[in-house]
PDB file of C-alpha atoms in Angstrom:
ATOM      1  CA  MET A   1       0.000   0.000   0.000  1.00 45.00           C
ATOM      2  CA  ALA A   2       1.387   3.413  -0.929  1.00 46.00           C
ATOM      3  CA  VAL A   3       1.119   6.138   1.652  1.00 44.00           C
ATOM      4  CA  LEU A   4      -0.051   9.614   0.790  1.00 45.00           C
ATOM      5  CA  ASP A   5       2.398  12.406   1.494  1.00 44.00           C
ATOM      6  CA  ARG A   6       0.921  14.443   4.337  1.00 45.00           C
ATOM      7  CA  SER A   7       4.050  16.508   4.971  1.00 40.00           C
ATOM      8  CA  ASP A   8       4.025  20.255   5.390  1.00 41.00           C
ATOM      9  CA  ALA A   9       5.089  20.480   1.739  1.00 48.00           C
ATOM     10  CA  ALA A  10       1.627  19.144   0.851  1.00 74.00           C
ATOM     11  CA  SER A  11      -0.083  21.636   3.153  1.00 86.00           C
ATOM     12  CA  LEU A  12      -2.470  24.083   1.544  1.00 88.00           C
ATOM     13  CA  GLY A  13      -2.011  26.592   4.343  1.00 86.00           C
ATOM     14  CA  LEU A  14      -5.662  26.527   5.387  1.00 88.00           C
ATOM     15  CA  PRO A  15      -6.299  24.204   8.331  1.00 91.00           C
ATOM     16  CA  PHE A  16      -9.875  23.366   7.341  1.00 91.00           C
ATOM     17  CA  MET A  17      -8.767  22.335   3.840  1.00 93.00           C
ATOM     18  CA  ASP A  18      -5.727  20.461   5.122  1.00 93.00           C
ATOM     19  CA  GLN A  19      -7.902  18.575   7.610  1.00 95.00           C
ATOM     20  CA  ALA A  20     -10.456  17.697   4.929  1.00 94.00           C
ATOM     21  CA  ARG A  21      -7.766  16.467   2.536  1.00 95.00           C
ATOM     22  CA  GLY A  22      -6.156  14.541   5.377  1.00 95.00           C
ATOM     23  CA  ARG A  23      -9.432  12.827   6.227  1.00 97.00           C
ATOM     24  CA  PHE A  24      -9.941  11.888   2.562  1.00 97.00           C
ATOM     25  CA  ALA A  25      -6.392  10.505   2.452  1.00 96.00           C
ATOM     26  CA  GLY A  26      -6.986   8.563   5.662  1.00 97.00           C
ATOM     27  CA  LEU A  27     -10.197   7.021   4.376  1.00 98.00           C
ATOM     28  CA  LEU A  28      -8.485   6.138   1.114  1.00 98.00           C
ATOM     29  CA  ALA A  29      -5.679   4.462   3.072  1.00 98.00           C
ATOM     30  CA  GLN A  30      -8.335   2.451   4.919  1.00 98.00           C
ATOM     31  CA  VAL A  31      -9.750   1.344   1.571  1.00 98.00           C
ATOM     32  CA  GLU A  32      -6.310   0.284   0.386  1.00 98.00           C
ATOM     33  CA  ALA A  33      -5.628  -1.637   3.612  1.00 98.00           C
ATOM     34  CA  ALA A  34      -9.075  -3.257   3.858  1.00 98.00           C
ATOM     35  CA  GLY A  35      -9.505  -6.970   3.506  1.00 97.00           C
ATOM     36  CA  ASN A  36     -11.999  -8.235   0.966  1.00 97.00           C
ATOM     37  CA  ALA A  37     -14.838  -8.432   3.499  1.00 97.00           C
ATOM     38  CA  ALA A  38     -14.336  -4.833   4.699  1.00 98.00           C
ATOM     39  CA  LEU A  39     -13.520  -3.287   1.318  1.00 98.00           C
ATOM     40  CA  PRO A  40     -17.070  -2.472   0.115  1.00 98.00           C
ATOM     41  CA  ALA A  41     -17.973  -0.693   3.377  1.00 98.00           C
ATOM     42  CA  ALA A  42     -14.681   1.231   3.395  1.00 98.00           C
ATOM     43  CA  TRP A  43     -15.324   2.343  -0.197  1.00 98.00           C
ATOM     44  CA  ARG A  44     -18.865   3.462   0.646  1.00 98.00           C
ATOM     45  CA  GLU A  45     -17.533   5.509   3.574  1.00 98.00           C
ATOM     46  CA  LEU A  46     -14.931   7.136   1.324  1.00 98.00           C
ATOM     47  CA  LEU A  47     -17.580   7.846  -1.318  1.00 98.00           C
ATOM     48  CA  ALA A  48     -19.909   9.455   1.230  1.00 98.00           C
ATOM     49  CA  TYR A  49     -17.097  11.621   2.576  1.00 98.00           C
ATOM     50  CA  ALA A  50     -15.963  12.607  -0.924  1.00 98.00           C
ATOM     51  CA  ALA A  51     -19.494  13.732  -1.811  1.00 98.00           C
ATOM     52  CA  GLU A  52     -19.665  15.803   1.377  1.00 97.00           C
ATOM     53  CA  LEU A  53     -16.201  17.301   0.878  1.00 96.00           C
ATOM     54  CA  PHE A  54     -16.804  18.176  -2.762  1.00 97.00           C
ATOM     55  CA  ALA A  55     -20.119  19.831  -1.864  1.00 96.00           C
ATOM     56  CA  CYS A  56     -18.334  21.939   0.758  1.00 94.00           C
ATOM     57  CA  GLU A  57     -15.642  22.934  -1.712  1.00 94.00           C
ATOM     58  CA  ASP A  58     -18.330  23.961  -4.191  1.00 95.00           C
ATOM     59  CA  ILE A  59     -19.885  26.198  -1.539  1.00 94.00           C
ATOM     60  CA  TRP A  60     -16.485  27.766  -0.792  1.00 92.00           C
ATOM     61  CA  MET A  61     -15.850  28.329  -4.508  1.00 94.00           C
ATOM     62  CA  ARG A  62     -19.275  29.867  -5.149  1.00 94.00           C
ATOM     63  CA  ALA A  63     -19.209  32.073  -2.057  1.00 92.00           C
ATOM     64  CA  SER A  64     -15.739  33.408  -2.816  1.00 92.00           C
ATOM     65  CA  GLY A  65     -16.170  33.878  -6.567  1.00 93.00           C
ATOM     66  CA  PHE A  66     -13.400  31.428  -7.474  1.00 94.00           C
ATOM     67  CA  ALA A  67     -12.770  31.835 -11.211  1.00 94.00           C
ATOM     68  CA  ALA A  68     -11.899  28.176 -11.871  1.00 95.00           C
ATOM     69  CA  ARG A  69     -14.968  26.884 -10.015  1.00 96.00           C
ATOM     70  CA  ARG A  70     -16.564  25.226 -13.050  1.00 96.00           C
ATOM     71  CA  ASP A  71     -13.463  23.219 -13.978  1.00 96.00           C
ATOM     72  CA  HIS A  72     -12.836  22.259 -10.362  1.00 97.00           C
ATOM     73  CA  ALA A  73     -16.460  21.225  -9.779  1.00 97.00           C
ATOM     74  CA  ALA A  74     -16.546  19.295 -13.072  1.00 97.00           C
ATOM     75  CA  GLN A  75     -13.570  17.253 -11.935  1.00 97.00           C
ATOM     76  CA  HIS A  76     -15.385  16.491  -8.679  1.00 98.00           C
ATOM     77  CA  ARG A  77     -18.489  15.357 -10.583  1.00 98.00           C
ATOM     78  CA  VAL A  78     -16.472  13.000 -12.784  1.00 98.00           C
ATOM     79  CA  VAL A  79     -14.598  11.523  -9.826  1.00 98.00           C
ATOM     80  CA  LEU A  80     -17.813  11.007  -7.856  1.00 98.00           C
ATOM     81  CA  GLU A  81     -19.383   9.231 -10.818  1.00 98.00           C
ATOM     82  CA  VAL A  82     -16.384   6.922 -11.111  1.00 97.00           C
ATOM     83  CA  MET A  83     -16.469   6.313  -7.354  1.00 98.00           C
ATOM     84  CA  ARG A  84     -20.162   5.398  -7.632  1.00 98.00           C
ATOM     85  CA  GLU A  85     -19.208   2.882 -10.325  1.00 97.00           C
ATOM     86  CA  GLY A  86     -16.697   1.530  -7.822  1.00 97.00           C
ATOM     87  CA  ALA A  87     -19.527   0.944  -5.351  1.00 97.00           C
ATOM     88  CA  VAL A  88     -21.298  -1.094  -8.046  1.00 97.00           C
ATOM     89  CA  HIS A  89     -18.113  -3.128  -8.610  1.00 96.00           C
ATOM     90  CA  ALA A  90     -17.952  -3.757  -4.863  1.00 95.00           C
ATOM     91  CA  ALA A  91     -21.588  -4.823  -4.668  1.00 94.00           C
ATOM     92  CA  GLU A  92     -21.018  -7.260  -7.532  1.00 96.00           C
ATOM     93  CA  GLY A  93     -17.872  -8.675  -5.934  1.00 95.00           C
ATOM     94  CA  ARG A  94     -15.424  -7.216  -8.466  1.00 96.00           C
ATOM     95  CA  LEU A  95     -12.902  -6.232  -5.811  1.00 97.00           C
ATOM     96  CA  ALA A  96      -9.813  -6.292  -8.042  1.00 97.00           C
ATOM     97  CA  GLN A  97     -11.346  -3.494 -10.130  1.00 96.00           C
ATOM     98  CA  LEU A  98     -12.173  -1.577  -6.956  1.00 97.00           C
ATOM     99  CA  ARG A  99      -8.594  -1.895  -5.691  1.00 97.00           C
ATOM    100  CA  GLU A 100      -7.305  -0.583  -9.028  1.00 97.00           C
ATOM    101  CA  MET A 101      -9.728   2.336  -8.760  1.00 97.00           C
ATOM    102  CA  ALA A 102      -8.356   3.084  -5.284  1.00 97.00           C
ATOM    103  CA  ARG A 103      -4.787   3.166  -6.656  1.00 97.00           C
ATOM    104  CA  GLN A 104      -5.849   5.544  -9.407  1.00 97.00           C
ATOM    105  CA  LEU A 105      -7.857   7.642  -6.960  1.00 98.00           C
ATOM    106  CA  ARG A 106      -4.748   8.108  -4.812  1.00 97.00           C
ATOM    107  CA  ALA A 107      -2.819   9.461  -7.803  1.00 96.00           C
ATOM    108  CA  TRP A 108      -5.759  11.706  -8.720  1.00 97.00           C
ATOM    109  CA  HIS A 109      -6.037  13.031  -5.152  1.00 96.00           C
ATOM    110  CA  GLU A 110      -2.370  14.007  -5.067  1.00 94.00           C
ATOM    111  CA  ALA A 111      -2.545  15.721  -8.475  1.00 95.00           C
ATOM    112  CA  HIS A 112      -5.859  17.392  -7.628  1.00 96.00           C
ATOM    113  CA  GLY A 113      -4.298  18.834  -4.493  1.00 94.00           C
ATOM    114  CA  ARG A 114      -1.528  20.460  -6.503  1.00 94.00           C
ATOM    115  CA  THR A 115      -3.525  21.602  -9.521  1.00 94.00           C
ATOM    116  CA  MET A 116      -6.987  22.388  -8.159  1.00 95.00           C
ATOM    117  CA  ASP A 117      -7.036  22.617  -4.359  1.00 95.00           C
ATOM    118  CA  ALA A 118      -3.810  24.628  -4.033  1.00 95.00           C
ATOM    119  CA  PRO A 119      -5.104  27.433  -6.303  1.00 95.00           C
ATOM    120  CA  LEU A 120      -8.425  27.380  -4.422  1.00 95.00           C
ATOM    121  CA  ALA A 121      -6.603  27.654  -1.096  1.00 93.00           C
ATOM    122  CA  ARG A 122      -4.494  30.535  -2.434  1.00 93.00           C
ATOM    123  CA  HIS A 123      -7.661  32.276  -3.620  1.00 94.00           C
ATOM    124  CA  LEU A 124      -9.369  31.780  -0.252  1.00 92.00           C
ATOM    125  CA  ARG A 125      -6.303  33.090   1.630  1.00 90.00           C
ATOM    126  CA  MET A 126      -6.207  36.157  -0.608  1.00 89.00           C
ATOM    127  CA  ARG A 127      -9.922  36.744  -0.073  1.00 86.00           C
ATOM    128  CA  ARG A 128      -9.434  36.406   3.669  1.00 82.00           C
ATOM    129  CA  ALA A 129      -6.445  38.784   3.639  1.00 78.00           C
ATOM    130  CA  GLY A 130      -8.313  41.288   1.482  1.00 71.00           C
ATOM    131  CA  ARG A 131     -11.306  41.192   3.761  1.00 65.00           C
ATOM    132  CA  GLY A 132      -9.018  41.628   6.767  1.00 50.00           C
ATOM    133  CA  SER A 133      -7.316  44.603   5.152  1.00 41.00           C
ATOM    134  CA  VAL A 134     -10.626  46.251   4.358  1.00 31.00           C
ATOM    135  CA  ALA A 135     -11.840  45.577   7.889  1.00 30.00           C
ATOM    136  CA  ALA A 136      -8.644  47.064   9.282  1.00 37.00           C
ATOM    137  CA  ARG A 137      -9.008  50.211   7.160  1.00 34.00           C
ATOM    138  CA  LEU A 138     -12.632  50.610   8.183  1.00 30.00           C
ATOM    139  CA  GLY A 139     -11.816  49.990  11.834  1.00 35.00           C
ATOM    140  CA  ARG A 140      -8.973  52.526  12.028  1.00 38.00           C
ATOM    141  CA  GLY A 141     -11.355  55.403  12.183  1.00 37.00           C
ATOM    142  CA  ALA A 142     -12.886  53.946  15.311  1.00 32.00           C
ATOM    143  CA  GLY A 143      -9.513  52.892  16.756  1.00 34.00           C
ATOM    144  CA  GLN A 144     -10.480  49.214  16.649  1.00 33.00           C
ATOM    145  CA  SER A 145      -8.275  47.921  13.844  1.00 32.00           C
ATOM    146  CA  GLN A 146      -5.703  46.265  16.086  1.00 32.00           C
ATOM    147  CA  PRO A 147      -5.839  44.152  19.220  1.00 35.00           C
ATOM    148  CA  ALA A 148      -5.691  46.064  22.489  1.00 37.00           C
ATOM    149  CA  ALA A 149      -2.089  44.958  23.179  1.00 37.00           C
ATOM    150  CA  SER A 150      -0.938  46.473  19.864  1.00 37.00           C
ATOM    151  CA  ARG A 151      -2.721  49.753  20.600  1.00 38.00           C
ATOM    152  CA  GLU A 152      -1.101  49.860  24.042  1.00 40.00           C
ATOM    153  CA  ALA A 153       2.353  49.209  22.568  1.00 40.00           C
ATOM    154  CA  ARG A 154       1.811  52.006  20.048  1.00 42.00           C
ATOM    155  CA  SER A 155       0.775  54.346  22.865  1.00 39.00           C
ATOM    156  CA  ASP A 156       3.893  53.377  24.828  1.00 40.00           C
ATOM    157  CA  ARG A 157       6.113  54.206  21.823  1.00 42.00           C
ATOM    158  CA  ARG A 158       4.454  57.610  21.483  1.00 39.00           C
ATOM    159  CA  LEU A 159       5.107  58.339  25.140  1.00 38.00           C
ATOM    160  CA  GLN A 160       8.758  57.315  24.763  1.00 41.00           C
ATOM    161  CA  ARG A 161       9.221  59.759  21.863  1.00 44.00           C
ATOM    162  CA  ARG A 162       8.066  62.699  23.974  1.00 40.00           C
TER     163      ARG A 162
END
């Protein structure tokens, strides 16, 4: 069984996305390690999680105005359809095909992380930073743009200059 790289190099820099990708990778590892009797249930659990994860990503992409949303979502739809076919293979006892699908899904997941999820994470970080910057500019007029400790430190520096 190959192990997915979950090093910091594979991190997307957004904990909620890293956790979701890590859970997907963990469930996929369970599929790969499952014996024949447990394989269909492990695949169904992975499929259910993938559907949930992809739906969440679609919400994030729509809400943030991610430009590549259609391509990203289309890839999710195709993968979910293939995973559903895998559930049919499992139900019909074609476990060798299911194991091959799991191997290919691992490769897809790694590539998808680099080519689709990483740009989404970058976009979401930029949106978050932009929103924070706007909030900071709006808050400056009211003196609330920085935490209290930062305001106190700034006041201390002003007093030292006098």
